[in-house]
Amino acid sequence: MIIDLHNHSTKSDDGRAKVSSYCRWIHKREIPIHGLVLTEHRQFDDESDYRELEDEHDLLILKGSEVETDYGHVLVFGVNEDLLNAFDFGAIDLKLADVVQAADRCGGIAVPCHPGRPTVGMVAHYEERGPIEGVRVIEVYNGGSRAGEDEASLALARELGYYGVGGSDAHLVSQIGLCATKFERDIRSMEELVMALKEGSFEAVSWR
Amino acid sequence: MALISIDRKWIGQEFDVAEFKVSEKGILAFARACGETEPRFTDPSHPDFQAPPTFTSKYVSRRILPEAFPDLGARGFDAGKTVEVLGPLRPNDTLTARSKIADIYEKTGRSGPMIFIVHRMEFFNQDGQPVSIVDWRLVRQPDPE
Amino acid sequence: MQRRFQDIELGDELPEYAPDISLSAVRSFAEAVGVGRVGRFTDHEQARREGLPGAIVPGIMSQGILAAMIHKWAPGCQIRKLDTVFRAPIVVDSQARCRGVITETEPDASSVDIDLTIVNEAGETRVLGTATVRI
């Protein structure tokens, strides 16, 4: 089962895509993904209900978040009430160590994204300040990466034995499905996604 | 590097009203430089001659930010503009533009921490009809340490 | 050629367009919008002194160029909204390409949504945006 783990809708300040448009685009372009996760910037969208769209388009639509830490941006999967109370999702100066620990404690998982990107990726911060304990999975393919950035992410994953996922980081409709993650098992819910991410039973894929 | 937290009380406050005159010459120069080739934008004798839809993007009000707005330094850049077209602009139209702050938020990007300030200009023609809304996303960045 | 709404499909691509972003074109634009003396747009040397790779295309010129591309594809159409994100500078005198693709069709309003990008010679997206256009 292939899921695009990193996407933004109009709920994000810089997102320009309606979720319904993503769904129609995936079908029209025959993009080989079975689901997508909406990871809105600095927030968790607990209002939108995409169940009708899921049924209409036979797609799994899940919700996570992308938060901002001292080691760069981080995807958070498995957001629940406990996790929402653990830190301020809107802050831009969270501590990566705190986010990783809180996610783990509350039954979720934190996945640093676009690690190879300047400032907002963890590679440069690791070089300066060393690794953070508890990180197990990072994004190694990102649809918005510039030349050399994914290579730096892959090198970090190899060096530290991290599992690697892929996500498009789509902000426009036509950017979805550039990168994704292929899971060995079927995934039907956020709980199952978090479990699969913790097991490491997946591989990152890129069609860029 | 911490940013100054900006009070969200600024959002929605109108802080400037400016007037602009639309000229035939101005329309032609803008249209041609953008590569427009349709006669309704490039030929003043066309019965529907008008300014291209993003023409109002060029206007800057007398103040970019409210008078007492916190000083965020000079570093920054233009992150983007959104133009909503509500009606045509013709030569000799007189536009009144009302400015307000539509949003303020912080984020980090490739170049470091940033404050986004969305400056909204609402344009009305001489008949009081709304013709255009421009959202200008201004970015301010703290000086390097 | 007039374009009819019923002939447009989700996923259709607009013809790729190479805009004129030569120094003389950008100077003309800068004059037209009142920034003719701003060196970072009109003078490569001055722009380099400011730490840029060369003179850069004003963001609002990129926006106007994208509108022109839409008008060339569908003459007579009405652009209702054009939203542009100036992600990174486009260098004057470089070879940029404008692209557009239909991402939504709304029969009731006879309108389409378009994803727009301007890419540089390295294929990097420098400006991106969306438009809502009544056909």
Short mmCIF file of C-alpha atoms in Angstrom, two decimals:
data_model
loop_
_atom_site.label_atom_id
_atom_site.label_comp_id
_atom_site.label_asym_id
_atom_site.label_seq_id
_atom_site.Cartn_x
_atom_site.Cartn_y
_atom_site.Cartn_z
CA MET A 1 0.00 0.00 0.00
CA ILE A 2 1.44 3.37 -1.04
CA ILE A 3 0.71 6.54 0.95
CA ASP A 4 1.91 10.07 0.31
CA LEU A 5 2.80 11.13 3.86
CA HIS A 6 3.39 14.88 3.50
CA ASN A 7 0.87 17.28 1.94
CA HIS A 8 -0.77 20.64 2.60
CA SER A 9 -4.25 21.91 1.78
CA THR A 10 -5.74 25.40 1.91
CA LYS A 11 -5.75 24.97 5.71
CA SER A 12 -2.02 25.82 5.62
CA ASP A 13 -0.99 29.45 5.11
CA ASP A 14 0.91 28.57 1.92
CA GLY A 15 -1.25 25.66 0.76
CA ARG A 16 -3.30 26.31 -2.37
CA ALA A 17 -4.93 22.92 -2.95
CA LYS A 18 -8.42 21.74 -2.05
CA VAL A 19 -8.43 18.15 -0.79
CA SER A 20 -11.22 17.29 -3.24
CA SER A 21 -8.98 18.54 -6.06
CA TYR A 22 -6.13 16.31 -4.86
CA CYS A 23 -8.49 13.33 -5.04
CA ARG A 24 -9.73 14.08 -8.54
CA TRP A 25 -6.15 14.74 -9.71
CA ILE A 26 -4.89 11.41 -8.34
CA HIS A 27 -7.56 9.56 -10.32
CA LYS A 28 -7.24 11.59 -13.49
CA ARG A 29 -3.46 11.24 -13.62
CA GLU A 30 -3.63 7.60 -12.43
CA ILE A 31 -1.10 8.31 -9.67
CA PRO A 32 -0.32 4.97 -8.02
CA ILE A 33 -1.01 6.01 -4.42
CA HIS A 34 -3.74 4.62 -2.19
CA GLY A 35 -3.80 7.37 0.37
CA LEU A 36 -2.47 10.70 1.53
CA VAL A 37 -1.77 12.43 4.81
CA LEU A 38 -2.53 16.12 5.31
CA THR A 39 0.21 17.63 7.45
CA GLU A 40 -0.86 21.25 7.86
CA HIS A 41 1.76 23.73 9.03
CA ARG A 42 1.91 24.49 12.78
CA GLN A 43 -1.55 23.10 13.53
CA PHE A 44 -3.67 20.00 13.72
CA ASP A 45 -6.86 20.26 11.71
CA ASP A 46 -9.45 18.57 13.91
CA GLU A 47 -12.41 20.13 12.04
CA SER A 48 -12.30 18.76 8.51
CA ASP A 49 -14.05 15.48 7.84
CA TYR A 50 -12.86 13.75 4.69
CA ARG A 51 -14.83 10.50 5.04
CA GLU A 52 -17.13 11.26 2.11
CA LEU A 53 -14.18 12.07 -0.12
CA GLU A 54 -12.47 8.84 0.97
CA ASP A 55 -15.52 6.82 -0.06
CA GLU A 56 -16.09 8.70 -3.29
CA HIS A 57 -12.50 8.30 -4.45
CA ASP A 58 -11.52 5.07 -2.72
CA LEU A 59 -8.58 6.78 -1.05
CA LEU A 60 -7.34 6.79 2.55
CA ILE A 61 -7.15 10.39 3.83
CA LEU A 62 -5.42 10.88 7.17
CA LYS A 63 -4.42 13.96 9.17
CA GLY A 64 -1.11 14.75 10.85
CA SER A 65 0.83 17.95 11.33
CA GLU A 66 4.10 19.67 10.41
CA VAL A 67 5.64 21.51 13.36
CA GLU A 68 8.75 23.68 13.64
CA THR A 69 11.64 22.87 15.97
CA ASP A 70 15.22 23.87 16.74
CA TYR A 71 16.33 21.07 14.39
CA GLY A 72 13.97 21.95 11.54
CA HIS A 73 10.49 20.91 10.51
CA VAL A 74 8.96 17.68 11.79
CA LEU A 75 5.95 15.65 10.69
CA VAL A 76 3.83 14.37 13.54
CA PHE A 77 1.60 11.34 13.05
CA GLY A 78 -0.91 10.04 15.58
CA VAL A 79 -1.99 13.42 16.94
CA ASN A 80 -4.47 13.02 19.79
CA GLU A 81 -5.72 15.11 22.67
CA ASP A 82 -2.79 14.18 24.90
CA LEU A 83 -0.30 15.22 22.24
CA LEU A 84 -2.16 18.47 21.54
CA ASN A 85 -1.76 19.31 25.21
CA ALA A 86 1.90 18.29 25.29
CA PHE A 87 3.24 21.27 23.28
CA ASP A 88 2.10 24.31 21.31
CA PHE A 89 1.75 23.18 17.69
CA GLY A 90 1.77 26.84 16.56
CA ALA A 91 5.19 27.68 18.04
CA ILE A 92 8.20 28.00 15.74
CA ASP A 93 10.82 27.31 18.40
CA LEU A 94 9.87 23.88 19.74
CA LYS A 95 12.63 21.51 20.89
CA LEU A 96 12.96 18.48 18.64
CA ALA A 97 13.82 16.29 21.65
CA ASP A 98 10.58 17.35 23.36
CA VAL A 99 8.47 16.72 20.26
CA VAL A 100 10.00 13.27 19.70
CA GLN A 101 9.48 12.28 23.33
CA ALA A 102 5.96 13.68 23.56
CA ALA A 103 4.87 11.96 20.35
CA ASP A 104 6.26 8.65 21.57
CA ARG A 105 4.69 9.01 25.01
CA CYS A 106 1.26 9.84 23.54
CA GLY A 107 1.20 6.99 21.04
CA GLY A 108 2.33 8.89 17.96
CA ILE A 109 5.60 9.33 16.10
CA ALA A 110 7.66 12.36 15.05
CA VAL A 111 9.40 12.23 11.66
CA PRO A 112 11.82 15.03 10.79
CA CYS A 113 11.12 16.13 7.21
CA HIS A 114 13.32 17.44 4.38
CA PRO A 115 16.42 16.93 6.57
CA GLY A 116 18.76 18.04 3.77
CA ARG A 117 17.17 21.47 3.44
CA PRO A 118 19.03 24.51 4.84
CA THR A 119 17.74 25.85 8.19
CA VAL A 120 14.51 23.84 8.23
CA GLY A 121 16.20 20.43 7.88
CA MET A 122 18.05 18.51 10.58
CA VAL A 123 21.29 17.61 8.74
CA ALA A 124 22.98 20.98 9.30
CA HIS A 125 21.78 21.09 12.92
CA TYR A 126 23.15 17.57 13.54
CA GLU A 127 26.53 18.66 12.18
CA GLU A 128 26.56 21.55 14.64
CA ARG A 129 24.98 20.01 17.71
CA GLY A 130 24.88 16.25 17.29
CA PRO A 131 21.98 13.81 17.00
CA ILE A 132 18.79 13.70 19.05
CA GLU A 133 17.90 10.52 20.87
CA GLY A 134 14.63 8.85 19.93
CA VAL A 135 14.56 9.73 16.24
CA ARG A 136 13.91 6.55 14.27
CA VAL A 137 12.33 7.65 10.99
CA ILE A 138 13.15 10.61 8.74
CA GLU A 139 11.86 11.80 5.38
CA VAL A 140 14.43 10.92 2.70
CA TYR A 141 12.41 11.85 -0.40
CA ASN A 142 10.62 15.21 -0.44
CA GLY A 143 8.79 16.55 -3.49
CA GLY A 144 10.12 20.07 -2.94
CA SER A 145 13.79 19.20 -2.54
CA ARG A 146 16.41 20.99 -4.57
CA ALA A 147 19.47 19.26 -6.02
CA GLY A 148 21.51 17.48 -3.35
CA GLU A 149 18.98 17.81 -0.52
CA ASP A 150 17.48 14.31 -0.73
CA GLU A 151 20.99 12.89 -1.15
CA ALA A 152 21.99 14.53 2.16
CA SER A 153 18.87 13.07 3.83
CA LEU A 154 19.63 9.57 2.47
CA ALA A 155 23.23 9.82 3.67
CA LEU A 156 22.07 10.77 7.17
CA ALA A 157 19.62 7.86 7.25
CA ARG A 158 22.37 5.44 6.19
CA GLU A 159 24.86 6.83 8.69
CA LEU A 160 22.55 6.68 11.71
CA GLY A 161 20.40 3.71 10.72
CA TYR A 162 17.17 5.65 10.40
CA TYR A 163 14.22 4.34 8.38
CA GLY A 164 13.31 6.59 5.44
CA VAL A 165 9.89 7.73 4.24
CA GLY A 166 8.79 9.78 1.23
CA GLY A 167 6.26 12.59 0.89
CA SER A 168 5.44 15.12 -1.82
CA ASP A 169 5.21 18.18 0.43
CA ALA A 170 2.53 19.25 -2.05
CA HIS A 171 1.17 22.78 -1.77
CA LEU A 172 -0.43 22.79 -5.23
CA VAL A 173 -2.79 20.13 -6.61
CA SER A 174 -0.36 19.09 -9.34
CA GLN A 175 2.42 18.40 -6.83
CA ILE A 176 0.78 15.43 -5.14
CA GLY A 177 2.23 11.98 -5.74
CA LEU A 178 5.78 13.09 -6.49
CA CYS A 179 7.10 11.03 -3.57
CA ALA A 180 5.45 8.55 -1.22
CA THR A 181 5.99 5.59 1.09
CA LYS A 182 5.31 1.96 0.20
CA PHE A 183 4.14 -0.12 3.17
CA GLU A 184 4.33 -3.88 3.34
CA ARG A 185 0.92 -4.14 4.97
CA ASP A 186 -2.47 -2.55 4.45
CA ILE A 187 -3.14 0.59 6.45
CA ARG A 188 -6.67 1.68 7.31
CA SER A 189 -6.19 4.22 10.08
CA MET A 190 -3.72 6.59 11.68
CA GLU A 191 -3.09 4.04 14.45
CA GLU A 192 -2.05 1.46 11.86
CA LEU A 193 0.12 4.02 10.10
CA VAL A 194 1.93 4.88 13.34
CA MET A 195 2.42 1.19 14.06
CA ALA A 196 3.86 0.54 10.61
CA LEU A 197 6.19 3.55 10.93
CA LYS A 198 7.44 2.27 14.29
CA GLU A 199 8.02 -1.22 12.85
CA GLY A 200 10.00 0.09 9.90
CA SER A 201 8.13 -2.10 7.42
CA PHE A 202 8.17 0.32 4.46
CA GLU A 203 10.33 1.99 1.84
CA ALA A 204 10.42 5.48 0.39
CA VAL A 205 9.55 5.90 -3.30
CA SER A 206 10.03 8.82 -5.65
CA TRP A 207 8.64 9.51 -9.13
CA ARG A 208 10.36 12.88 -9.56
CA MET B 1 16.93 33.39 17.43
CA ALA B 2 13.60 34.61 18.80
CA LEU B 3 11.30 36.87 16.88
CA ILE B 4 9.35 39.72 18.35
CA SER B 5 5.83 38.59 18.98
CA ILE B 6 3.45 40.90 17.18
CA ASP B 7 0.17 41.71 18.84
CA ARG B 8 -2.66 40.42 16.68
CA LYS B 9 -4.65 43.56 17.54
CA TRP B 10 -3.22 45.03 14.32
CA ILE B 11 -5.25 42.62 12.20
CA GLY B 12 -8.23 44.30 10.58
CA GLN B 13 -7.30 47.89 11.42
CA GLU B 14 -7.50 50.22 8.43
CA PHE B 15 -4.41 52.44 8.41
CA ASP B 16 -4.28 54.19 5.07
CA VAL B 17 -6.46 55.47 2.25
CA ALA B 18 -4.80 56.44 -1.02
CA GLU B 19 -6.00 57.57 -4.44
CA PHE B 20 -4.61 56.50 -7.81
CA LYS B 21 -5.41 57.64 -11.34
CA VAL B 22 -5.42 54.98 -14.06
CA SER B 23 -3.92 56.22 -17.32
CA GLU B 24 -4.01 54.81 -20.82
CA LYS B 25 -0.24 55.15 -21.01
CA GLY B 26 0.18 53.26 -17.73
CA ILE B 27 -2.06 50.41 -18.90
CA LEU B 28 -0.20 50.08 -22.21
CA ALA B 29 3.26 50.11 -20.63
CA PHE B 30 2.26 47.48 -18.04
CA ALA B 31 0.50 45.23 -20.56
CA ARG B 32 3.30 45.30 -23.12
CA ALA B 33 6.04 44.68 -20.55
CA CYS B 34 4.17 41.61 -19.29
CA GLY B 35 3.88 40.21 -22.81
CA GLU B 36 0.14 40.74 -23.22
CA THR B 37 -0.91 40.56 -26.87
CA GLU B 38 -4.70 40.68 -26.61
CA PRO B 39 -6.09 43.91 -28.11
CA ARG B 40 -8.38 44.52 -25.10
CA PHE B 41 -5.15 45.20 -23.14
CA THR B 42 -2.89 46.62 -25.85
CA ASP B 43 -5.15 48.62 -28.19
CA PRO B 44 -6.83 51.74 -26.76
CA SER B 45 -9.31 51.73 -29.66
CA HIS B 46 -10.65 48.32 -28.64
CA PRO B 47 -14.24 48.68 -27.33
CA ASP B 48 -13.35 46.71 -24.16
CA PHE B 49 -9.92 48.32 -23.58
CA GLN B 50 -8.93 47.76 -19.94
CA ALA B 51 -5.97 47.14 -17.64
CA PRO B 52 -4.60 43.60 -17.29
CA PRO B 53 -6.03 41.82 -14.23
CA THR B 54 -2.95 42.16 -12.02
CA PHE B 55 -2.49 45.88 -12.72
CA THR B 56 -3.39 46.89 -9.16
CA SER B 57 -0.44 44.83 -7.84
CA LYS B 58 1.80 47.75 -8.80
CA TYR B 59 0.20 50.20 -6.40
CA VAL B 60 1.77 50.84 -3.02
CA SER B 61 -0.12 52.88 -0.45
CA ARG B 62 1.48 55.81 1.37
CA ARG B 63 2.25 53.59 4.34
CA ILE B 64 3.28 49.95 4.11
CA LEU B 65 2.53 49.37 7.81
CA PRO B 66 0.50 51.29 10.41
CA GLU B 67 2.25 54.27 11.97
CA ALA B 68 2.83 52.77 15.42
CA PHE B 69 3.57 49.25 14.14
CA PRO B 70 6.63 47.68 15.86
CA ASP B 71 9.94 48.22 14.07
CA LEU B 72 10.97 44.85 12.64
CA GLY B 73 14.13 46.08 10.88
CA ALA B 74 14.78 46.45 7.20
CA ARG B 75 15.60 42.84 6.28
CA GLY B 76 12.92 41.06 4.36
CA PHE B 77 11.42 40.32 1.00
CA ASP B 78 8.23 40.21 -1.01
CA ALA B 79 6.81 36.69 -0.58
CA GLY B 80 3.91 37.01 -2.97
CA LYS B 81 0.77 38.75 -4.11
CA THR B 82 -2.79 37.63 -4.62
CA VAL B 83 -5.09 39.65 -6.83
CA GLU B 84 -8.82 39.19 -6.83
CA VAL B 85 -10.52 40.83 -9.80
CA LEU B 86 -13.98 42.27 -9.11
CA GLY B 87 -14.39 44.61 -12.07
CA PRO B 88 -12.53 46.13 -15.03
CA LEU B 89 -10.15 49.09 -14.73
CA ARG B 90 -10.40 51.66 -17.53
CA PRO B 91 -8.32 54.69 -18.49
CA ASN B 92 -9.13 57.77 -16.36
CA ASP B 93 -10.63 55.70 -13.56
CA THR B 94 -9.85 57.12 -10.14
CA LEU B 95 -9.20 54.38 -7.62
CA THR B 96 -9.46 54.67 -3.89
CA ALA B 97 -7.43 52.06 -2.03
CA ARG B 98 -8.07 51.21 1.59
CA SER B 99 -5.22 49.42 3.39
CA LYS B 100 -5.34 47.13 6.37
CA ILE B 101 -3.36 44.27 7.88
CA ALA B 102 -5.22 41.08 6.97
CA ASP B 103 -3.00 38.61 8.84
CA ILE B 104 0.26 38.23 10.77
CA TYR B 105 2.04 34.94 11.41
CA GLU B 106 5.48 33.53 12.10
CA LYS B 107 7.24 30.60 10.43
CA THR B 108 10.71 29.35 9.59
CA GLY B 109 11.96 28.82 6.06
CA ARG B 110 15.18 28.12 4.20
CA SER B 111 16.43 31.59 5.13
CA GLY B 112 15.53 31.36 8.82
CA PRO B 113 12.73 32.72 11.02
CA MET B 114 10.29 35.08 9.39
CA ILE B 115 7.29 37.21 10.22
CA PHE B 116 4.66 37.30 7.49
CA ILE B 117 2.50 40.40 7.36
CA VAL B 118 -0.39 40.33 4.91
CA HIS B 119 -1.11 43.87 3.72
CA ARG B 120 -4.54 44.03 2.05
CA MET B 121 -5.50 46.84 -0.32
CA GLU B 122 -9.14 47.06 -1.36
CA PHE B 123 -9.68 49.18 -4.47
CA PHE B 124 -12.88 51.03 -5.34
CA ASN B 125 -13.54 53.04 -8.52
CA GLN B 126 -14.98 56.54 -8.73
CA ASP B 127 -18.52 55.09 -8.52
CA GLY B 128 -17.69 53.34 -5.25
CA GLN B 129 -17.71 49.93 -6.92
CA PRO B 130 -15.15 47.41 -5.61
CA VAL B 131 -12.80 46.53 -8.47
CA SER B 132 -9.84 44.69 -6.97
CA ILE B 133 -8.38 43.25 -3.78
CA VAL B 134 -4.64 42.77 -3.46
CA ASP B 135 -3.04 40.76 -0.65
CA TRP B 136 0.67 41.46 -0.37
CA ARG B 137 2.66 39.03 1.80
CA LEU B 138 5.55 40.97 3.26
CA VAL B 139 8.27 39.13 5.10
CA ARG B 140 10.44 40.62 7.81
CA GLN B 141 13.45 38.78 9.19
CA PRO B 142 15.46 39.49 12.33
CA ASP B 143 18.98 40.81 11.80
CA PRO B 144 21.64 38.08 11.97
CA GLU B 145 23.23 37.67 15.39
CA MET C 1 -8.75 31.04 -31.14
CA GLN C 2 -11.61 31.29 -28.67
CA ARG C 3 -11.47 28.44 -26.16
CA ARG C 4 -14.70 26.77 -25.06
CA PHE C 5 -15.21 25.54 -21.50
CA GLN C 6 -16.60 22.20 -22.68
CA ASP C 7 -13.35 21.45 -24.51
CA ILE C 8 -11.21 21.81 -21.38
CA GLU C 9 -10.40 18.79 -19.20
CA LEU C 10 -8.82 18.33 -15.81
CA GLY C 11 -5.13 17.70 -16.38
CA ASP C 12 -4.89 19.72 -19.63
CA GLU C 13 -1.63 21.61 -19.86
CA LEU C 14 -1.29 25.15 -21.12
CA PRO C 15 1.36 25.57 -23.83
CA GLU C 16 4.72 26.18 -22.15
CA TYR C 17 5.71 29.80 -22.50
CA ALA C 18 9.15 31.42 -22.53
CA PRO C 19 8.66 34.99 -21.28
CA ASP C 20 10.84 37.91 -22.29
CA ILE C 21 12.85 38.66 -19.16
CA SER C 22 15.70 40.39 -20.91
CA LEU C 23 17.21 43.41 -19.18
CA SER C 24 15.45 45.76 -21.60
CA ALA C 25 12.04 44.11 -20.97
CA VAL C 26 12.51 44.23 -17.21
CA ARG C 27 13.65 47.86 -17.38
CA SER C 28 10.48 48.69 -19.35
CA PHE C 29 8.36 46.99 -16.72
CA ALA C 30 10.23 48.66 -13.87
CA GLU C 31 9.67 52.07 -15.51
CA ALA C 32 5.97 51.25 -15.97
CA VAL C 33 5.44 50.48 -12.29
CA GLY C 34 7.63 53.23 -10.87
CA VAL C 35 10.72 51.24 -9.80
CA GLY C 36 12.89 52.14 -12.78
CA ARG C 37 15.68 53.31 -10.50
CA VAL C 38 15.77 50.24 -8.28
CA GLY C 39 19.11 48.67 -9.19
CA ARG C 40 18.34 45.14 -8.09
CA PHE C 41 15.80 44.97 -10.94
CA THR C 42 17.55 47.02 -13.60
CA ASP C 43 21.32 46.72 -13.11
CA HIS C 44 23.22 43.42 -12.85
CA GLU C 45 26.25 45.02 -11.18
CA GLN C 46 24.19 46.82 -8.56
CA ALA C 47 22.23 43.62 -7.84
CA ARG C 48 25.48 41.66 -7.36
CA ARG C 49 26.69 44.30 -4.93
CA GLU C 50 23.49 43.60 -2.95
CA GLY C 51 24.40 39.90 -2.81
CA LEU C 52 22.09 38.72 -5.58
CA PRO C 53 23.27 36.55 -8.48
CA GLY C 54 22.30 39.37 -10.88
CA ALA C 55 19.38 41.68 -11.52
CA ILE C 56 16.11 39.96 -10.61
CA VAL C 57 12.66 40.00 -12.19
CA PRO C 58 10.17 41.91 -10.01
CA GLY C 59 7.65 39.54 -8.47
CA ILE C 60 4.73 41.49 -9.86
CA MET C 61 6.22 41.20 -13.36
CA SER C 62 6.24 37.40 -12.94
CA GLN C 63 2.61 37.66 -11.90
CA GLY C 64 1.76 39.76 -14.96
CA ILE C 65 3.63 37.32 -17.22
CA LEU C 66 1.55 34.42 -15.87
CA ALA C 67 -1.65 36.38 -16.58
CA ALA C 68 -0.43 36.98 -20.14
CA MET C 69 0.25 33.25 -20.56
CA ILE C 70 -3.35 32.48 -19.53
CA HIS C 71 -4.69 35.09 -21.97
CA LYS C 72 -2.64 33.57 -24.81
CA TRP C 73 -4.10 30.14 -24.02
CA ALA C 74 -7.71 31.35 -23.72
CA PRO C 75 -8.21 34.74 -25.37
CA GLY C 76 -11.17 36.60 -23.94
CA CYS C 77 -11.14 34.66 -20.66
CA GLN C 78 -11.62 36.47 -17.37
CA ILE C 79 -9.05 35.90 -14.67
CA ARG C 80 -11.00 36.15 -11.40
CA LYS C 81 -8.11 35.49 -9.06
CA LEU C 82 -4.38 35.12 -9.48
CA ASP C 83 -2.30 34.14 -6.48
CA THR C 84 1.48 34.06 -6.79
CA VAL C 85 4.16 32.95 -4.34
CA PHE C 86 7.58 34.46 -5.01
CA ARG C 87 9.56 31.51 -3.71
CA ALA C 88 13.00 32.45 -5.06
CA PRO C 89 14.38 35.13 -7.41
CA ILE C 90 14.40 34.76 -11.18
CA VAL C 91 17.55 36.25 -12.70
CA VAL C 92 17.11 38.76 -15.51
CA ASP C 93 18.44 37.55 -18.91
CA SER C 94 18.05 33.87 -17.87
CA GLN C 95 15.88 31.31 -19.67
CA ALA C 96 12.74 30.92 -17.58
CA ARG C 97 9.73 28.79 -18.55
CA CYS C 98 6.11 29.32 -17.51
CA ARG C 99 3.88 26.28 -17.09
CA GLY C 100 0.22 25.80 -16.30
CA VAL C 101 -2.07 22.83 -15.80
CA ILE C 102 -5.83 22.59 -15.21
CA THR C 103 -6.53 21.22 -11.73
CA GLU C 104 -10.27 21.83 -11.38
CA THR C 105 -13.23 22.47 -13.66
CA GLU C 106 -16.45 24.06 -12.38
CA PRO C 107 -19.21 23.66 -15.00
CA ASP C 108 -21.74 25.79 -13.06
CA ALA C 109 -19.42 28.78 -13.14
CA SER C 110 -17.74 27.91 -16.46
CA SER C 111 -14.48 28.34 -14.59
CA VAL C 112 -11.26 26.42 -14.19
CA ASP C 113 -8.47 26.41 -11.61
CA ILE C 114 -4.92 26.40 -12.91
CA ASP C 115 -1.65 25.54 -11.17
CA LEU C 116 1.09 27.85 -12.37
CA THR C 117 4.86 27.67 -12.10
CA ILE C 118 7.86 29.54 -13.44
CA VAL C 119 10.98 27.39 -13.50
CA ASN C 120 14.58 28.43 -14.10
CA GLU C 121 17.19 26.81 -16.34
CA ALA C 122 17.94 24.22 -13.62
CA GLY C 123 14.28 23.21 -13.55
CA GLU C 124 13.76 24.72 -10.08
CA THR C 125 10.40 26.30 -9.35
CA ARG C 126 11.03 29.98 -8.57
CA VAL C 127 7.47 31.31 -8.69
CA LEU C 128 4.34 29.28 -8.17
CA GLY C 129 0.70 30.10 -8.00
CA THR C 130 -2.87 29.36 -8.84
CA ALA C 131 -5.51 31.08 -10.93
CA THR C 132 -9.26 30.90 -11.13
CA VAL C 133 -10.37 31.72 -14.64
CA ARG C 134 -13.81 32.10 -16.16
CA ILE C 135 -13.81 30.79 -19.71
#
